[in-house]
């Protein structure tokens, strides 16, 4: 089976330490950039110590790679004290949803996504995506 998580980053932001919330408010931002995170915690150790197991930061990375742009990528920076994300989400959030996709439905869902032009060629630009699309197209089940 496969799993897709839907995170409510506004909910996670409300659990952040005050300094982080102030930074978001000051920048009128919904999530931190790499530069904003670096101004708040210049090392992972400092981040882990301040964050503990209370929350995590969702970071909007710079658009330095076409893959990041095409995937509308965001990264989560999970503190070391959060050992099990599933337990963290169950205990501390109410807006997080876990979608479990039965393995028998994967090919059907992939076909539906193809019809909406959401496929390897779009998500992974360049030869990587083309070769993945060809590989899947000619795969014999």
Short mmCIF file of C-alpha atoms in Angstrom, two decimals:
data_model
loop_
_atom_site.label_atom_id
_atom_site.label_comp_id
_atom_site.label_asym_id
_atom_site.label_seq_id
_atom_site.Cartn_x
_atom_site.Cartn_y
_atom_site.Cartn_z
CA UNK A 1 0.00 0.00 0.00
CA UNK A 2 0.96 3.65 -0.39
CA UNK A 3 0.30 6.60 1.90
CA UNK A 4 -0.22 10.30 1.16
CA UNK A 5 -0.33 12.81 4.00
CA UNK A 6 -2.22 16.11 3.94
CA UNK A 7 -0.73 18.51 6.46
CA UNK A 8 -2.35 21.69 7.70
CA UNK A 9 0.70 23.91 7.91
CA UNK A 10 -1.29 26.71 9.56
CA UNK A 11 -2.02 24.29 12.40
CA UNK A 12 1.67 23.38 12.65
CA UNK A 13 2.58 27.09 12.59
CA UNK A 14 0.35 27.74 15.61
CA UNK A 15 2.40 25.20 17.57
CA UNK A 16 5.74 26.83 16.71
CA UNK A 17 7.73 28.74 19.32
CA UNK A 18 6.77 32.42 19.51
CA UNK A 19 9.94 33.59 17.71
CA UNK A 20 9.02 31.52 14.67
CA UNK A 21 5.42 32.75 14.71
CA UNK A 22 6.65 36.36 14.95
CA UNK A 23 8.96 35.82 11.98
CA UNK A 24 6.08 34.48 9.89
CA UNK A 25 3.85 37.36 10.96
CA UNK A 26 6.55 39.96 10.28
CA UNK A 27 7.17 38.57 6.78
CA UNK A 28 3.43 38.06 6.20
CA UNK A 29 4.27 34.49 5.19
CA UNK A 30 2.50 31.15 5.50
CA UNK A 31 5.74 29.19 5.67
CA UNK A 32 9.39 29.86 6.22
CA UNK A 33 12.00 30.23 3.53
CA UNK A 34 15.46 28.75 3.97
CA UNK A 35 16.81 32.21 4.79
CA UNK A 36 14.13 32.84 7.43
CA UNK A 37 14.83 29.47 9.06
CA UNK A 38 18.56 30.17 9.07
CA UNK A 39 17.97 33.52 10.80
CA UNK A 40 16.04 31.72 13.57
CA UNK A 41 18.30 28.69 14.00
CA UNK A 42 21.72 28.62 12.41
CA UNK A 43 22.35 24.92 13.19
CA UNK A 44 20.21 21.79 13.30
CA UNK A 45 21.19 21.33 16.94
CA UNK A 46 19.84 24.80 17.82
CA UNK A 47 16.66 24.03 15.88
CA UNK A 48 16.20 20.67 17.65
CA UNK A 49 16.77 22.21 21.09
CA UNK A 50 14.22 24.97 20.54
CA UNK A 51 11.62 22.87 18.71
CA UNK A 52 11.78 19.75 20.92
CA UNK A 53 8.73 17.62 20.03
CA UNK A 54 6.24 20.51 19.88
CA UNK A 55 6.09 21.19 16.15
CA UNK A 56 8.02 21.21 12.90
CA UNK A 57 8.71 23.79 10.26
CA UNK A 58 7.47 23.58 6.69
CA UNK A 59 9.99 25.27 4.40
CA UNK A 60 9.46 26.64 0.92
CA UNK A 61 12.74 25.88 -0.83
CA UNK A 62 14.27 28.21 -3.39
CA UNK A 63 13.29 27.42 -7.00
CA UNK A 64 16.79 26.32 -7.92
CA UNK A 65 15.73 23.08 -9.61
CA UNK A 66 12.94 22.61 -12.17
CA UNK A 67 11.72 19.57 -10.24
CA UNK A 68 11.00 21.73 -7.18
CA UNK A 69 9.02 24.16 -9.33
CA UNK A 70 6.99 21.46 -11.12
CA UNK A 71 6.18 19.57 -7.91
CA UNK A 72 5.25 22.68 -5.89
CA UNK A 73 7.64 21.21 -3.35
CA UNK A 74 7.72 22.04 0.33
CA UNK A 75 10.02 20.42 2.83
CA UNK A 76 9.36 19.57 6.44
CA UNK A 77 12.18 19.92 8.93
CA UNK A 78 11.38 17.33 11.58
CA UNK A 79 13.13 17.81 14.92
CA UNK A 80 15.07 14.85 16.28
CA UNK A 81 12.70 14.58 19.28
CA UNK A 82 9.82 13.63 16.96
CA UNK A 83 10.69 10.00 16.44
CA UNK A 84 7.41 8.80 14.95
CA UNK A 85 5.58 11.22 12.67
CA UNK A 86 2.36 9.22 12.64
CA UNK A 87 2.13 9.32 16.44
CA UNK A 88 2.99 13.04 16.45
CA UNK A 89 0.21 13.81 13.95
CA UNK A 90 -2.35 11.70 15.85
CA UNK A 91 -1.54 13.25 19.23
CA UNK A 92 -0.89 16.89 18.32
CA UNK A 93 -2.87 17.73 15.19
CA UNK A 94 -6.51 17.59 14.16
CA UNK A 95 -6.24 18.70 10.52
CA UNK A 96 -3.74 16.12 9.34
CA UNK A 97 -5.22 13.43 7.13
CA UNK A 98 -3.61 10.13 6.19
CA UNK A 99 -4.78 8.70 2.87
CA UNK A 100 -3.93 5.05 2.44
CA UNK A 101 -4.05 3.83 -1.15
CA UNK A 102 -4.65 0.14 -1.61
CA UNK A 103 -1.91 -1.35 -3.75
CA UNK A 104 -4.51 -2.88 -6.05
CA UNK A 105 -5.76 0.61 -6.98
CA UNK A 106 -2.37 2.12 -7.80
CA UNK A 107 -2.45 1.42 -11.54
CA UNK A 108 -6.02 2.70 -11.84
CA UNK A 109 -5.08 5.90 -9.99
CA UNK A 110 -1.98 6.31 -12.17
CA UNK A 111 -4.21 6.06 -15.27
CA UNK A 112 -6.54 8.73 -13.86
CA UNK A 113 -3.59 11.01 -13.10
CA UNK A 114 -2.30 10.46 -16.65
CA UNK A 115 -5.64 11.66 -18.01
CA UNK A 116 -5.18 14.86 -15.98
CA UNK A 117 -1.63 15.24 -17.36
CA UNK A 118 -0.06 14.53 -13.97
CA UNK A 119 2.70 12.11 -14.79
CA UNK A 120 6.44 11.51 -14.69
CA UNK A 121 7.11 13.81 -17.65
CA UNK A 122 5.59 16.76 -15.76
CA UNK A 123 6.76 15.96 -12.23
CA UNK A 124 10.32 15.01 -13.23
CA UNK A 125 11.35 17.33 -16.08
CA UNK A 126 14.08 16.25 -18.44
CA UNK A 127 15.26 12.82 -19.46
CA UNK A 128 14.53 11.35 -16.00
CA UNK A 129 10.80 11.93 -16.42
CA UNK A 130 10.68 10.82 -20.04
CA UNK A 131 12.51 7.58 -19.27
CA UNK A 132 10.25 6.88 -16.25
CA UNK A 133 7.15 7.50 -18.36
CA UNK A 134 8.39 5.17 -21.12
CA UNK A 135 9.34 2.52 -18.56
CA UNK A 136 5.85 2.61 -17.02
CA UNK A 137 4.13 2.73 -20.42
CA UNK A 138 5.85 -0.45 -21.61
CA UNK A 139 5.78 -2.24 -18.26
CA UNK A 140 4.04 -5.62 -18.50
CA UNK A 141 1.88 -6.29 -15.46
#
